[in-house]
mmCIF file of C-alpha atoms and ligand atoms in Angstrom:
data_model
loop_
_atom_site.group_PDB
_atom_site.id
_atom_site.type_symbol
_atom_site.label_atom_id
_atom_site.label_comp_id
_atom_site.label_asym_id
_atom_site.label_seq_id
_atom_site.Cartn_x
_atom_site.Cartn_y
_atom_site.Cartn_z
ATOM 1 C CA MET D 74 52.430 146.699 126.880
ATOM 2 C CA PRO D 75 52.510 143.519 128.648
ATOM 3 C CA SER D 76 53.829 143.246 132.022
ATOM 4 C CA ARG D 77 57.125 141.146 132.768
ATOM 5 C CA SER D 78 55.164 138.445 134.557
ATOM 6 C CA ASP D 79 52.614 138.224 131.595
ATOM 7 C CA ASP D 80 55.649 137.733 129.370
ATOM 8 C CA HIS D 81 57.060 135.146 132.029
ATOM 9 C CA ARG D 82 53.878 132.952 132.125
ATOM 10 C CA TRP D 83 53.657 133.333 128.372
ATOM 11 C CA SER D 84 56.876 132.190 127.847
ATOM 12 C CA GLN D 85 56.769 129.183 130.013
ATOM 13 C CA GLN D 86 53.814 127.753 128.330
ATOM 14 C CA HIS D 87 55.658 128.294 124.901
ATOM 15 C CA LEU D 88 59.118 126.981 125.705
ATOM 16 C CA SER D 89 58.456 123.499 124.071
ATOM 17 C CA HIS D 90 57.174 125.161 120.940
ATOM 18 C CA TYR D 91 59.846 127.576 120.666
ATOM 19 C CA VAL D 92 62.561 124.802 121.009
ATOM 20 C CA GLU D 93 60.839 122.599 118.454
ATOM 21 C CA GLY D 94 60.690 125.652 115.950
ATOM 22 C CA GLU D 95 56.841 125.832 116.128
ATOM 23 C CA LEU D 96 56.853 129.398 116.941
ATOM 24 C CA GLY D 97 56.418 132.346 114.454
ATOM 25 C CA PRO D 98 59.016 134.852 114.126
ATOM 26 C CA ARG D 99 57.264 137.336 116.212
ATOM 27 C CA ALA D 100 56.717 134.893 119.031
ATOM 28 C CA ARG D 101 60.271 133.639 118.737
ATOM 29 C CA ARG D 102 61.596 137.301 119.284
ATOM 30 C CA ARG D 103 59.199 137.853 122.163
ATOM 31 C CA LEU D 104 60.572 134.946 124.075
ATOM 32 C CA GLU D 105 64.078 135.441 123.350
ATOM 33 C CA ARG D 106 63.802 138.881 124.385
ATOM 34 C CA HIS D 107 62.233 137.788 127.549
ATOM 35 C CA ALA D 108 64.664 135.078 128.229
ATOM 36 C CA LEU D 109 67.575 137.273 128.122
ATOM 37 C CA ASP D 110 66.760 138.748 131.365
ATOM 38 C CA CYS D 111 64.773 136.159 133.028
ATOM 39 C CA VAL D 112 67.054 133.155 134.361
ATOM 40 C CA ASP D 113 64.274 131.070 134.885
ATOM 41 C CA CYS D 114 63.338 130.975 131.112
ATOM 42 C CA GLY D 115 66.880 130.773 129.754
ATOM 43 C CA ARG D 116 67.299 127.876 131.781
ATOM 44 C CA GLY D 117 64.107 126.446 130.774
ATOM 45 C CA ILE D 118 65.168 126.967 127.057
ATOM 46 C CA ARG D 119 68.562 125.066 127.568
ATOM 47 C CA ALA D 120 66.979 122.228 129.404
ATOM 48 C CA MET D 121 64.090 121.528 126.985
ATOM 49 C CA ARG D 122 66.615 121.995 124.087
ATOM 50 C CA ALA D 123 68.918 119.210 125.655
ATOM 51 C CA LEU D 124 65.796 117.104 125.910
ATOM 52 C CA VAL D 125 64.674 117.628 122.552
ATOM 53 C CA TYR D 126 68.296 116.825 121.296
ATOM 54 C CA ALA D 127 68.639 113.821 123.457
ATOM 55 C CA VAL D 128 65.402 112.157 122.236
ATOM 56 C CA GLN D 129 66.194 112.984 118.481
ATOM 57 C CA GLY D 130 69.788 111.610 118.755
ATOM 58 C CA LEU D 131 68.774 108.303 120.330
ATOM 59 C CA GLY D 132 65.966 108.030 117.858
ATOM 60 C CA GLY D 133 68.710 108.457 114.954
ATOM 61 C CA LEU D 134 71.305 106.186 116.561
ATOM 62 C CA ALA D 135 69.233 103.257 117.538
ATOM 63 C CA GLY D 136 66.607 103.542 114.777
ATOM 64 C CA VAL D 137 68.312 104.346 111.488
ATOM 65 C CA ARG D 138 71.855 105.229 110.879
ATOM 66 C CA ALA D 139 74.082 103.068 113.015
ATOM 67 C CA PRO D 140 72.430 99.816 111.957
ATOM 68 C CA ALA D 141 72.527 100.688 108.140
ATOM 69 C CA THR D 142 75.939 101.359 108.446
ATOM 70 C CA ILE D 143 77.036 98.426 110.152
ATOM 71 C CA PHE D 144 75.052 96.229 107.783
ATOM 72 C CA ASP D 145 76.722 98.026 104.693
ATOM 73 C CA ARG D 146 80.185 97.157 106.223
ATOM 74 C CA VAL D 147 79.440 93.393 107.077
ATOM 75 C CA ARG D 148 78.024 93.137 103.516
ATOM 76 C CA LEU D 149 81.135 94.610 101.997
ATOM 77 C CA ALA D 150 83.471 92.670 104.043
ATOM 78 C CA GLY D 151 81.711 89.523 103.906
ATOM 79 C CA ALA D 152 81.094 89.487 99.965
ATOM 80 C CA GLY D 153 84.747 90.220 99.310
ATOM 81 C CA GLY D 154 83.564 92.008 96.169
ATOM 82 C CA SER D 155 84.315 95.502 94.968
ATOM 83 C CA PRO D 156 84.444 97.910 97.823
ATOM 84 C CA SER D 157 85.269 100.534 95.237
ATOM 85 C CA SER D 158 81.468 100.690 94.089
ATOM 86 C CA PRO D 159 79.784 100.373 97.230
ATOM 87 C CA ASN D 160 76.324 100.217 97.126
ATOM 88 C CA VAL D 161 74.678 103.284 98.756
HETATM 89 ZN ZN1 ZN W 12 60.670 133.952 132.140
#
């Protein structure tokens, strides 16, 4: 049986992999079970998750979705063509 401090060190090393979904099912369960009664690791998961989502959210907004939508609207409004058949 691994000791609790071994679990803690292992979990700290795998927090980012866990949040990014790169751990196998057994490793995920090990980390989740440890995080249930380890304040540090529970907090670490939440912090890491927030960070990952923030990075992904920024990338999606700035890089792809918003500009495409805005351009489509501008084109439709400017062309005065047929809004009933949008070019999507
Ligand atoms: Zn821990």
